[in-house]
Short mmCIF file of C-alpha atoms in Angstrom, two decimals:
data_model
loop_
_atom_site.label_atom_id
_atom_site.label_comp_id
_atom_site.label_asym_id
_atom_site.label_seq_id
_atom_site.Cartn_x
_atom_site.Cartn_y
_atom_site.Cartn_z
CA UNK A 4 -80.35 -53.21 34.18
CA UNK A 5 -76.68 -51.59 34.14
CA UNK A 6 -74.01 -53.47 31.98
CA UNK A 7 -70.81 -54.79 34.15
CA UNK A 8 -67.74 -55.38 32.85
CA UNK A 9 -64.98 -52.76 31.25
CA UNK A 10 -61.99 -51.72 32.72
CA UNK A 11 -62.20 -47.92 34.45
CA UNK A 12 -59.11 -46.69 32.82
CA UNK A 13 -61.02 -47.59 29.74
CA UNK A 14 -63.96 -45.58 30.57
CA UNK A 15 -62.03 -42.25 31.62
CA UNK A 16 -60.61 -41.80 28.71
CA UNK A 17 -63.39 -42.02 26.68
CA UNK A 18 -65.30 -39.65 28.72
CA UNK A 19 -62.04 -37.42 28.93
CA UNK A 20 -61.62 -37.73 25.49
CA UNK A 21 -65.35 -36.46 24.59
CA UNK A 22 -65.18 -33.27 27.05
CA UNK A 23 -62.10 -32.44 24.48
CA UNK A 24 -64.94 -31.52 22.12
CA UNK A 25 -66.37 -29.04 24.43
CA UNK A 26 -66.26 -25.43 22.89
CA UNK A 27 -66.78 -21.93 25.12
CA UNK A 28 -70.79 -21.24 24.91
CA UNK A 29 -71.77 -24.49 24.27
CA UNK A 30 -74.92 -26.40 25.81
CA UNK A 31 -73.77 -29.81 27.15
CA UNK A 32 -76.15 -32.69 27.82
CA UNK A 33 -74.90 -34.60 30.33
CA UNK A 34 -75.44 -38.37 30.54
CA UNK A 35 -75.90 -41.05 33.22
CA UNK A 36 -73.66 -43.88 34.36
CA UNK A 37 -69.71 -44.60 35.32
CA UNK A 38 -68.71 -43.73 32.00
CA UNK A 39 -70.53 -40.36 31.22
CA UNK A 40 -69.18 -39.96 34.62
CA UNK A 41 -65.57 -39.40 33.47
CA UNK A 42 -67.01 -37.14 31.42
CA UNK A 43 -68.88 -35.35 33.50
CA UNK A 44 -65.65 -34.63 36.02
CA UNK A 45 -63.48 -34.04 33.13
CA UNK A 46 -65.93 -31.12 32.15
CA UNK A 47 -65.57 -29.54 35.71
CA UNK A 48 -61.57 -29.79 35.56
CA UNK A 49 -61.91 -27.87 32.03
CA UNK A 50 -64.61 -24.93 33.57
CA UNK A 51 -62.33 -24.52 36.53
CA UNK A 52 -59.46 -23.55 33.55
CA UNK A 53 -61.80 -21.24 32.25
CA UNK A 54 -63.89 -22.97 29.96
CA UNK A 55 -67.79 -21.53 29.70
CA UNK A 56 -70.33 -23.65 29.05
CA UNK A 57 -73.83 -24.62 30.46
CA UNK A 58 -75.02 -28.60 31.33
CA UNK A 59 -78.45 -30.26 30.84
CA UNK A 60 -78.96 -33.43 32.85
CA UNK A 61 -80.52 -36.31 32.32
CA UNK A 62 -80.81 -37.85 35.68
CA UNK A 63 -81.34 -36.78 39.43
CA UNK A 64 -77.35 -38.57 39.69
CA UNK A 65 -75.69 -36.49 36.52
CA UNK A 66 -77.32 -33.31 38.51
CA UNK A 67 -75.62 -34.29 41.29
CA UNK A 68 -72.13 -34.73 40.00
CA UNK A 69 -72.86 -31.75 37.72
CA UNK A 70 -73.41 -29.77 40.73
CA UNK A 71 -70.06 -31.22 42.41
CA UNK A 72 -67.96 -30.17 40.17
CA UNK A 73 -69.07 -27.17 39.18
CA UNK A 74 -70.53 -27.21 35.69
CA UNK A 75 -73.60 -24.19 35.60
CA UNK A 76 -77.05 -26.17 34.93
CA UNK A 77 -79.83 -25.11 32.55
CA UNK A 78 -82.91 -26.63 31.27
CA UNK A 79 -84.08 -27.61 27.42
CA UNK A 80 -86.67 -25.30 27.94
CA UNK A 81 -84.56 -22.24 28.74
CA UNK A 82 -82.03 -22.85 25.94
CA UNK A 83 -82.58 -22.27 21.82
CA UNK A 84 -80.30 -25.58 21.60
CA UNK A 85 -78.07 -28.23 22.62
CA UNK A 86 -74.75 -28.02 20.40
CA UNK A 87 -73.21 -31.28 22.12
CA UNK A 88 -74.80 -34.36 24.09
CA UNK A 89 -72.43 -37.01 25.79
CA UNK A 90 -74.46 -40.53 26.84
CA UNK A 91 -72.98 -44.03 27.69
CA UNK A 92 -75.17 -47.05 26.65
CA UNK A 93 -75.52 -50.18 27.49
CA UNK A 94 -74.74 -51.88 24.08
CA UNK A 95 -73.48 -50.57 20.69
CA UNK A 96 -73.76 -52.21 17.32
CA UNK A 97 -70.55 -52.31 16.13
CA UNK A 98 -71.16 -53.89 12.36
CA UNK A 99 -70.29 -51.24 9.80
CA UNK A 100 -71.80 -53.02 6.66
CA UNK A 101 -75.25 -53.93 9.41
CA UNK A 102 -77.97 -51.08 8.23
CA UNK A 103 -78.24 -51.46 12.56
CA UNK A 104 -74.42 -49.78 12.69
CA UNK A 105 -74.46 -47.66 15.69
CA UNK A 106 -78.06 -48.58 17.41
CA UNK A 107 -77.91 -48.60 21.26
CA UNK A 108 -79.50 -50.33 23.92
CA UNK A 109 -79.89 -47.97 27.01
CA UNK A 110 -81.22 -47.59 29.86
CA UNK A 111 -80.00 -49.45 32.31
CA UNK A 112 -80.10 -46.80 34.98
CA UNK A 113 -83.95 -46.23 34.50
CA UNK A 114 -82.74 -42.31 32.55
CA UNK A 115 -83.63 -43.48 29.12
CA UNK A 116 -86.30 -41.07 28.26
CA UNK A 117 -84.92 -37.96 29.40
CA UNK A 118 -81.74 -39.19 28.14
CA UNK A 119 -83.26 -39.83 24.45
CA UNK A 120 -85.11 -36.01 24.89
CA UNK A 121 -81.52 -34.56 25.25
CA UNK A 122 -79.60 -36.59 22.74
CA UNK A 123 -82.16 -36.53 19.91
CA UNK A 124 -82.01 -32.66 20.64
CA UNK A 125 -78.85 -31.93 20.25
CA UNK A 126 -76.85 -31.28 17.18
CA UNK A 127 -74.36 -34.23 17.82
CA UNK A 128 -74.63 -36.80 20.25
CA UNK A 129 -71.21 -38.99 21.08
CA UNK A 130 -71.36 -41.77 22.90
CA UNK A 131 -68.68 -42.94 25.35
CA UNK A 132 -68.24 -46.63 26.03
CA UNK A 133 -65.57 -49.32 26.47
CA UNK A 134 -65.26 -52.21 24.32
CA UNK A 135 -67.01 -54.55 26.07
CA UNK A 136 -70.05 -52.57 25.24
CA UNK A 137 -69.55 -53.12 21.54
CA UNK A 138 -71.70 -56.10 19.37
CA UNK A 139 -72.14 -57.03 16.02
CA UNK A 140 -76.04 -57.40 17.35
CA UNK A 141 -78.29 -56.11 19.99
CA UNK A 142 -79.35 -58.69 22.26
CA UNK A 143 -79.90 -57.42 25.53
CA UNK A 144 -83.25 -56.39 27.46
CA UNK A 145 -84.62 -53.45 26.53
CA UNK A 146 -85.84 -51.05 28.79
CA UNK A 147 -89.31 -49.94 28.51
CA UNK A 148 -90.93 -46.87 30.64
CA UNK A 149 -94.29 -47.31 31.09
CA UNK A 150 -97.29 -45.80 33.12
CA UNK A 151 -97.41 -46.91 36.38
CA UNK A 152 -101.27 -47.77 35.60
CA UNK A 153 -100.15 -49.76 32.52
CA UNK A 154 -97.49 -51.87 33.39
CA UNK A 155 -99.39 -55.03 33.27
CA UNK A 156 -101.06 -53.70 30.27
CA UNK A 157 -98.05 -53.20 28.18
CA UNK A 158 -96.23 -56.26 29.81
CA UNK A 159 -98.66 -58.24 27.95
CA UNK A 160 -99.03 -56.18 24.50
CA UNK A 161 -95.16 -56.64 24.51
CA UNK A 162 -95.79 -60.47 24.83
CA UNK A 163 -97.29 -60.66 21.71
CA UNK A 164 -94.13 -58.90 20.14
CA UNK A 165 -92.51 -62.05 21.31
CA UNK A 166 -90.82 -60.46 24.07
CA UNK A 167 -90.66 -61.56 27.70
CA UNK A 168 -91.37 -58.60 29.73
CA UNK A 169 -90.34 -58.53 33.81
CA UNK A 170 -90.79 -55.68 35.82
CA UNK A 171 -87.81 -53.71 37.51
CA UNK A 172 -87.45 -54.02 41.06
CA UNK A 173 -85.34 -51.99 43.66
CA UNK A 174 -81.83 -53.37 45.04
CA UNK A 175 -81.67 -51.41 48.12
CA UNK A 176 -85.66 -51.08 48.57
CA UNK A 177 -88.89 -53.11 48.73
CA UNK A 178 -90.49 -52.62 45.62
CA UNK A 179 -90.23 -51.69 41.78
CA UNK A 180 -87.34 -49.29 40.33
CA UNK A 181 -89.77 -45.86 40.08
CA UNK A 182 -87.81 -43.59 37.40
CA UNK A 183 -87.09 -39.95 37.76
CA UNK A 184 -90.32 -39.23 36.26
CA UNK A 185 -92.67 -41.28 38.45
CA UNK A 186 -93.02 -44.51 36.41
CA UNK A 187 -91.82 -48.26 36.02
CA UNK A 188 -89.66 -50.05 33.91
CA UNK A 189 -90.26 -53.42 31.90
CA UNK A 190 -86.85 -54.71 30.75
CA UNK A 191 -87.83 -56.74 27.87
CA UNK A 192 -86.12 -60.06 26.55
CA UNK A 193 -86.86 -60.66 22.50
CA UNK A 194 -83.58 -62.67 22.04
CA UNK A 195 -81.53 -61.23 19.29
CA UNK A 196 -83.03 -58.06 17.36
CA UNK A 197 -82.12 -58.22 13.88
CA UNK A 198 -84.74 -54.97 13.21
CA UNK A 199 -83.87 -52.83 15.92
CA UNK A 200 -85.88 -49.71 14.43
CA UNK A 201 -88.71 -51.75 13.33
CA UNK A 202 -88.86 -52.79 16.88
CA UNK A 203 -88.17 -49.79 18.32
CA UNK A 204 -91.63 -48.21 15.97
CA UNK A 205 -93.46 -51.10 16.83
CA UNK A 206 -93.03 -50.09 21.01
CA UNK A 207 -93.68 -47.06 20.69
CA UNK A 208 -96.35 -47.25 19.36
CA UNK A 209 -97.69 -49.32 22.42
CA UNK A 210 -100.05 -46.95 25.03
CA UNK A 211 -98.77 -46.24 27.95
CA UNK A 212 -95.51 -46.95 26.90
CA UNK A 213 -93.44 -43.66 27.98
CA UNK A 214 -90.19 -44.21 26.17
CA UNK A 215 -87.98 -47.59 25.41
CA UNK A 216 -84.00 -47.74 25.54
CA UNK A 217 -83.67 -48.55 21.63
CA UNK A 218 -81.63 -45.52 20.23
CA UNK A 219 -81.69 -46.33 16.18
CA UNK A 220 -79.62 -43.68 14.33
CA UNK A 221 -79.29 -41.48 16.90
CA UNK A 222 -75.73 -41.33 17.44
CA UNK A 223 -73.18 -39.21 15.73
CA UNK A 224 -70.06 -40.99 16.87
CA UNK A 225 -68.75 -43.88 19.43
CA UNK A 226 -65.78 -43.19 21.41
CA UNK A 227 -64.71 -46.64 22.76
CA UNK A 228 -62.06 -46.46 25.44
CA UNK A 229 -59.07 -49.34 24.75
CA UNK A 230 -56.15 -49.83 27.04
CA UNK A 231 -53.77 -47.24 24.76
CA UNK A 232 -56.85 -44.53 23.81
CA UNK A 233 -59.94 -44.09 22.03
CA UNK A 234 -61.11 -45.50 19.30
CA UNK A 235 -63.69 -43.13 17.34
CA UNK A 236 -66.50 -44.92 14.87
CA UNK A 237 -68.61 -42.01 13.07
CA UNK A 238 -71.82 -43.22 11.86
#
């Protein structure tokens, strides 16, 4: 579920900050959520000054905003590369002596396996947060995409990984959370994760198990959003 909490002013200029990396003929994924979102506009400001680029989304919502402001869409399929992609998350391990420095949690808006397709394609992925995103540990629910088929399935395969798995349901709707790609979502309580990529092996290798929101050395960069600017960590 989506992570409250962080000032807006904090957020925009993280995500204004980022869309300062944005180079003419570059392929931009484009994230999901209020923070990407800053992003997202400040990237239609820039084209409307001239700046050429193309967008991937990662969500039926970043289309939308994409489309809004202007920024030309393309697919992974139709493109020999993504050169930048820009993400929020839901948590960031901020611990630069932890081996887990800079492992996400995301997924809180259900776009966490198109999301992963785009970042883990491109040649540097930056995420854009605020600080009260940051942890010295993971230890939120993770995310899980799974089969429709298989959710009770894998809700009880991820029970004996010690984690408490409870399926997603709608806010506005009768009914589970269905993702942009026709499935459900477990989010996933284990507590604490001290192994985050020996977790995040362990469910994928789970069938019917589409993707999960652990994102271990992934990112490039954090750009955390304070009251006075950004704060960059490089990992």
């Amino acid at each position: 579920m989506k992570t409250d909490g962080g000032s807006d002013a904090a957020k925009r200029r993280a995500g204004e900050r980022v869309a300062e990396d944005i180079e003419n003929g570059f392929v931009v994924g484009l994230g999901t959520g209020s923070t990407t979102a800053h992003a997202i506009r400040a990237i239609g400001r820039a084209i409307d000054d001239g700046l050429d680029i193309r967008g991937i989304p990662t969500s039926f919502q970043a289309r939308q905003l994409a489309l809004e402001v202007g920024i030309p869409l393309t697919d992974l399929d139709a493109v020999d590369g993504v050169d930048l992609a820009i993400d929020g998350a839901d948590q960031v391990v901020d611990a630069p002596d932890a081996t887990a420095h800079g492992a996400l949690i995301k997924g809180g808006g259900a776009a966490h396996a198109r999301e992963k397709l785009v970042d883990t394609a491109a040649d540097r992925f930056v995420v854009v947060a605020d600080p009260s995103k940051l942890t010295a540990r993971l230890e939120r629910s993770v995310p899980v995409e799974v089969l429709p088929d298989a959710h009770t399935v894998v809700a009880d395969r991820l029970a004996e990984l010690g984690g408490e798995a409870t399926l997603r349901t709608a806010e506005r709707k009768d009914g589970p959370v269905v993702t942009d790609n026709g499935n459900l979502v477990l989010d996933c309580e284990f507590g604490p994760i001290d192994d985050p990529d020996g977790l995040a092996t362990r469910l994928s290798r789970l069938p019917g198990v589409v993707e999960h929101g652990l994102f271990v050395g992934v990112a490039d960069a954090t750009y955390v959003g304070t009251d006075d600017g950004v704060d960059v960590r490089r990992y």
